[in-house]
Amino acid sequence: MLSVTFLGTSAARPTVERNVSALALVREGETLLFECGEGTQRQMMRYGVSFALSDIFFTHFHADHFLGVIGLIRTLGLQGREEPMRLYGPRGAKKLLGQAMQLGVERVPFPIEIQEVKPGDTVEGRGRGKGEEYDIDVFATDHGGGSVGYAIREHERLGRFDPEKARVAGIPEGPLWGKLQRGEAVVLPDGRKVVPEGIVGEKRKGRSVVFTGDTRPSAAVVDAAKGADLLIHEATFGEEEKDRAKETGHSTAREAAQVALAANAKRLVLSHVSARYSISAEELVKEAREVFKETVVAKDGMEIDIPFAD
Ligand SMILES: [Zn+2]
Ligand SMILES: [Zn+2]
């Protein structure tokens, strides 16, 4: 299972309908948090996101993307947490998050590791198989201050095993089937050698989710989002404020759609919308869909499943 839950979808400040940025990604029971705007812990409770998480990823350090980590860490401490927490962010993360960790508590009762990341890095060793299941690639975004985005990419899966063909080939059910599926040739009890081709299909693509954080439309984002199952792109403004989007380092809904189209992404979700679209963001959806049909705009509490394509 792979799904994302939007915990905050408002740009810059919260509104009655929307909190500031945060996104939970759940994969096979593991929860990852991307951004942690003020009030995120309450949104987690509200929308049923587990507090048993070990990793928070930050795209940049504007206040609406990270202030919530102070309260969340404090709550985790009160809950008696002992497991380490890892925080990832671009240049400056160590200093800023280090300071944030000291605010309002005497001592955080569990270890906190802060890791600075830069475009081109891959955060590995994650997931149940510790690095065998997926990677998180860090890419550059265009928002100033070394801002980055994150691409979660599952590794290829084994090809589909055809039990009928295996039986016809006279391969006894059992460990030999497993070997074949893992792509190894096997020797049968009668001495015959059987290769997986013809019994096991092609390796199947893993899924990918790409999260931009705040950014102007950018070629680096297009590259990172190539063929993504889900692209989560900021769309702070509509077309009528496209100059303002440019001045402030943000994107319009249409620009986000152009990125999705250029990247040949499967689906686009717009988030980080300006307060003026807090109640209705239909205008943004309309402008984006003229360019890229598979677009929705996020709202707080929205959950999206990402199924396998095959
Ligand atoms: Zn922002
Ligand atoms: Zn920002």
XYZ file of C-alpha atoms and ligand atoms in Angstrom:
312
model
C 0.000 0.000 0.000
C 1.183 3.509 -0.829
C -0.838 6.605 -0.013
C -0.469 10.246 0.869
C -2.557 12.332 3.272
C -2.575 16.105 2.975
C -2.295 17.627 6.447
C -1.938 21.235 5.383
C -2.585 22.824 2.002
C -2.504 26.566 2.611
C 0.299 28.854 1.491
C 2.067 31.112 4.002
C -0.586 31.165 6.717
C -3.410 28.992 7.975
C -7.048 29.713 7.209
C -10.243 28.344 8.749
C -10.342 25.621 6.091
C -6.665 24.888 5.579
C -3.591 24.518 7.725
C -0.043 25.309 6.570
C 2.143 22.749 4.782
C 2.544 19.119 5.799
C 2.082 15.832 4.002
C 2.147 12.279 5.348
C 3.209 9.449 3.070
C 2.388 5.927 4.216
C 4.045 2.978 2.552
C 3.621 -0.590 3.792
C 2.870 0.661 7.298
C 5.786 3.101 7.450
C 4.955 6.805 7.788
C 7.126 9.604 6.408
C 6.371 13.256 6.987
C 7.142 15.986 4.455
C 7.144 19.494 5.967
C 5.752 20.224 9.373
C 4.026 23.592 9.431
C 2.639 25.026 12.644
C -0.195 22.884 14.025
C 0.750 19.754 12.064
C 0.537 17.488 15.123
C -3.109 18.335 15.598
C -3.794 17.696 11.925
C -2.136 14.292 12.334
C -4.509 13.431 15.175
C -7.452 14.716 13.235
C -6.718 12.708 10.123
C -5.426 9.578 11.795
C -1.738 9.804 10.901
C 0.557 7.738 13.119
C 2.950 9.457 15.525
C 5.233 6.431 15.185
C 7.351 8.016 12.497
C 11.107 8.382 12.316
C 11.726 10.748 9.436
C 10.701 14.284 8.587
C 11.794 15.890 5.319
C 11.900 19.661 4.848
C 12.074 21.394 1.473
C 13.157 24.790 2.839
C 12.916 26.846 5.974
C 10.165 29.370 5.496
C 8.114 29.500 8.689
C 5.007 27.928 7.150
C 6.952 24.718 6.444
C 8.700 23.879 9.685
C 7.467 25.677 12.827
C 5.265 22.705 13.761
C 8.243 20.469 14.404
C 8.868 22.190 17.750
C 5.518 21.147 19.206
C 5.537 17.728 17.577
C 8.921 16.835 19.079
C 7.749 18.019 22.475
C 4.630 15.829 22.287
C 6.693 12.818 21.224
C 8.935 13.426 24.238
C 5.919 13.552 26.569
C 4.750 10.258 25.063
C 7.986 8.687 26.253
C 9.500 8.156 22.860
C 12.991 6.665 22.882
C 13.575 5.902 19.215
C 15.705 8.369 17.255
C 14.102 10.902 14.920
C 15.820 11.880 11.686
C 15.276 15.313 10.179
C 16.357 16.077 6.614
C 16.585 19.456 4.996
C 18.709 21.598 2.706
C 21.675 23.765 3.661
C 21.090 25.443 7.006
C 19.060 22.545 8.399
C 21.581 21.741 11.109
C 21.658 25.262 12.468
C 17.955 26.064 12.149
C 16.461 22.765 13.228
C 19.119 22.484 15.923
C 17.913 25.792 17.362
C 14.273 24.805 16.970
C 14.894 21.612 18.948
C 16.030 23.670 21.931
C 12.979 25.908 22.033
C 10.613 25.373 24.932
C 12.068 22.143 26.260
C 14.949 21.527 28.606
C 15.999 18.387 26.868
C 14.554 16.242 24.103
C 14.493 12.762 25.658
C 15.309 10.898 22.442
C 18.107 11.276 19.885
C 17.592 13.636 16.975
C 19.766 13.342 13.908
C 19.762 16.246 11.498
C 21.012 15.531 8.004
C 21.634 18.212 5.396
C 20.800 17.121 1.864
C 21.502 18.630 -1.537
C 20.234 18.074 -5.064
C 21.510 14.778 -6.454
C 21.617 13.078 -3.043
C 19.767 9.854 -2.462
C 18.500 9.088 1.014
C 18.981 5.344 1.219
C 18.669 2.517 3.690
C 15.016 3.093 4.277
C 11.961 0.875 4.455
C 11.517 -2.599 5.826
C 14.186 -4.036 3.552
C 16.498 -1.147 4.557
C 17.357 0.111 1.135
C 15.961 -2.749 -0.878
C 12.548 -1.275 -1.350
C 12.788 2.376 -2.276
C 14.967 5.475 -2.425
C 14.283 9.115 -1.811
C 16.000 11.311 -4.372
C 16.665 14.951 -3.579
C 16.267 17.450 -6.419
C 16.704 21.192 -6.820
C 13.697 23.481 -6.772
C 13.592 27.151 -7.701
C 12.556 28.995 -4.536
C 15.845 30.418 -3.240
C 17.956 29.451 -0.259
C 18.961 26.051 -1.609
C 15.388 24.730 -1.562
C 14.881 21.108 -2.583
C 12.118 18.653 -3.445
C 11.894 14.920 -2.802
C 11.110 12.008 -5.125
C 10.123 8.708 -3.529
C 10.942 5.910 -5.948
C 10.213 2.276 -5.314
C 12.654 -0.202 -6.736
C 11.591 -2.555 -9.537
C 9.471 -5.470 -8.438
C 9.956 -9.068 -9.474
C 8.203 -10.204 -12.619
C 4.883 -12.021 -12.410
C 5.263 -15.769 -11.866
C 3.026 -17.997 -14.009
C 2.258 -21.157 -11.967
C 0.515 -22.820 -14.928
C 3.592 -22.558 -17.115
C 5.780 -23.773 -14.246
C 3.614 -26.876 -13.851
C 3.634 -27.560 -17.582
C 7.449 -27.320 -17.502
C 7.380 -29.974 -14.774
C 8.865 -27.802 -12.022
C 7.765 -29.051 -8.610
C 6.028 -26.451 -6.466
C 8.301 -25.248 -3.663
C 11.647 -23.506 -3.290
C 12.443 -23.841 -7.009
C 9.484 -21.581 -7.805
C 10.864 -18.899 -5.522
C 14.303 -19.147 -7.116
C 12.852 -18.779 -10.593
C 10.823 -15.759 -9.568
C 13.959 -14.121 -8.216
C 15.387 -14.512 -11.721
C 17.655 -17.491 -11.086
C 17.945 -20.561 -13.296
C 17.194 -23.848 -11.507
C 18.178 -27.492 -11.952
C 15.308 -29.969 -11.637
C 15.614 -33.316 -9.829
C 15.875 -35.011 -13.267
C 18.878 -32.880 -14.158
C 17.130 -30.498 -16.566
C 18.070 -26.846 -16.318
C 15.237 -24.302 -16.501
C 15.637 -20.556 -16.962
C 13.073 -18.038 -15.689
C 12.324 -16.560 -19.119
C 8.908 -17.695 -20.286
C 7.756 -18.572 -16.765
C 8.459 -15.251 -15.071
C 7.435 -11.983 -16.703
C 9.453 -8.800 -17.058
C 10.393 -6.907 -13.924
C 7.658 -4.464 -13.011
C 8.146 -0.758 -12.386
C 7.899 0.539 -8.839
C 5.726 3.511 -8.013
C 6.932 7.065 -7.591
C 5.661 10.139 -5.787
C 7.294 13.514 -6.345
C 6.852 16.359 -3.878
C 8.080 19.807 -4.884
C 7.505 22.061 -1.909
C 7.558 25.742 -2.921
C 9.005 26.431 -6.349
C 8.827 28.254 -9.630
C 8.199 25.860 -12.517
C 11.598 24.390 -13.254
C 13.424 22.011 -15.566
C 14.926 20.217 -12.568
C 11.432 19.484 -11.300
C 10.374 18.221 -14.752
C 13.378 15.871 -14.722
C 12.619 14.613 -11.234
C 8.959 14.075 -12.081
C 9.548 12.128 -15.338
C 6.817 9.477 -15.509
C 5.846 9.974 -11.844
C 2.707 8.207 -10.696
C 1.876 11.241 -8.619
C 3.281 14.757 -8.817
C 2.441 17.021 -5.892
C 3.260 20.527 -7.090
C 2.641 23.818 -5.382
C 0.151 26.174 -7.031
C 0.003 29.233 -4.862
C -1.668 31.450 -7.438
C -4.034 31.584 -10.407
C -3.266 33.062 -13.820
C -4.432 36.543 -12.815
C -1.540 36.706 -10.346
C 1.134 35.152 -12.505
C 3.421 38.152 -12.092
C 3.161 37.846 -8.360
C 3.973 34.143 -8.597
C 7.159 35.044 -10.427
C 8.143 37.760 -7.964
C 7.623 35.541 -4.925
C 9.196 32.320 -6.223
C 5.921 30.419 -6.578
C 3.931 28.786 -9.385
C 0.492 29.262 -10.854
C -1.820 26.293 -11.295
C -1.275 26.446 -15.046
C 2.504 26.437 -14.626
C 2.274 23.397 -12.349
C 0.174 21.690 -15.025
C 2.774 22.503 -17.669
C 5.401 20.827 -15.503
C 3.210 17.734 -15.117
C 2.644 17.624 -18.864
C 6.324 18.041 -19.726
C 7.232 15.335 -17.208
C 4.538 13.000 -18.541
C 3.364 12.435 -14.970
C 0.285 10.307 -14.480
C -1.505 12.508 -11.970
C -1.096 16.010 -10.565
C -2.199 17.304 -7.197
C -1.991 21.033 -6.547
C -1.309 22.244 -3.030
C 0.003 25.263 -1.084
C -2.817 27.503 -2.333
C -3.133 31.170 -1.474
C -5.704 32.127 1.171
C -7.984 33.583 -1.506
C -8.586 30.040 -2.805
C -9.073 28.607 0.661
C -12.804 27.976 0.322
C -12.929 27.240 -3.373
C -9.957 26.411 -5.536
C -12.104 25.509 -8.554
C -10.537 28.312 -10.545
C -7.093 26.756 -10.058
C -8.332 23.307 -11.099
C -9.973 24.741 -14.191
C -6.849 26.597 -15.296
C -4.651 23.572 -14.699
C -6.953 21.077 -16.442
C -6.817 23.070 -19.652
C -3.176 21.959 -19.785
C -3.151 18.688 -17.825
C -6.419 16.844 -17.381
C -5.536 14.544 -14.485
C -5.392 17.364 -11.952
C -7.034 17.824 -8.588
C -6.457 20.408 -5.909
C -5.669 19.101 -2.439
C -7.608 19.959 0.657
C -6.777 19.182 4.256
C -7.481 15.562 5.105
C -7.509 14.398 1.493
C -6.025 10.937 1.100
C -4.806 9.621 -2.238
C -3.854 6.025 -2.964
C -1.183 5.259 -5.502
C -1.883 1.832 -7.003
C 0.540 -0.225 -9.052
C 0.180 0.370 -12.771
C 0.423 -3.412 -13.421
Zn 5.355 28.140 1.676
Zn 8.561 29.165 0.805
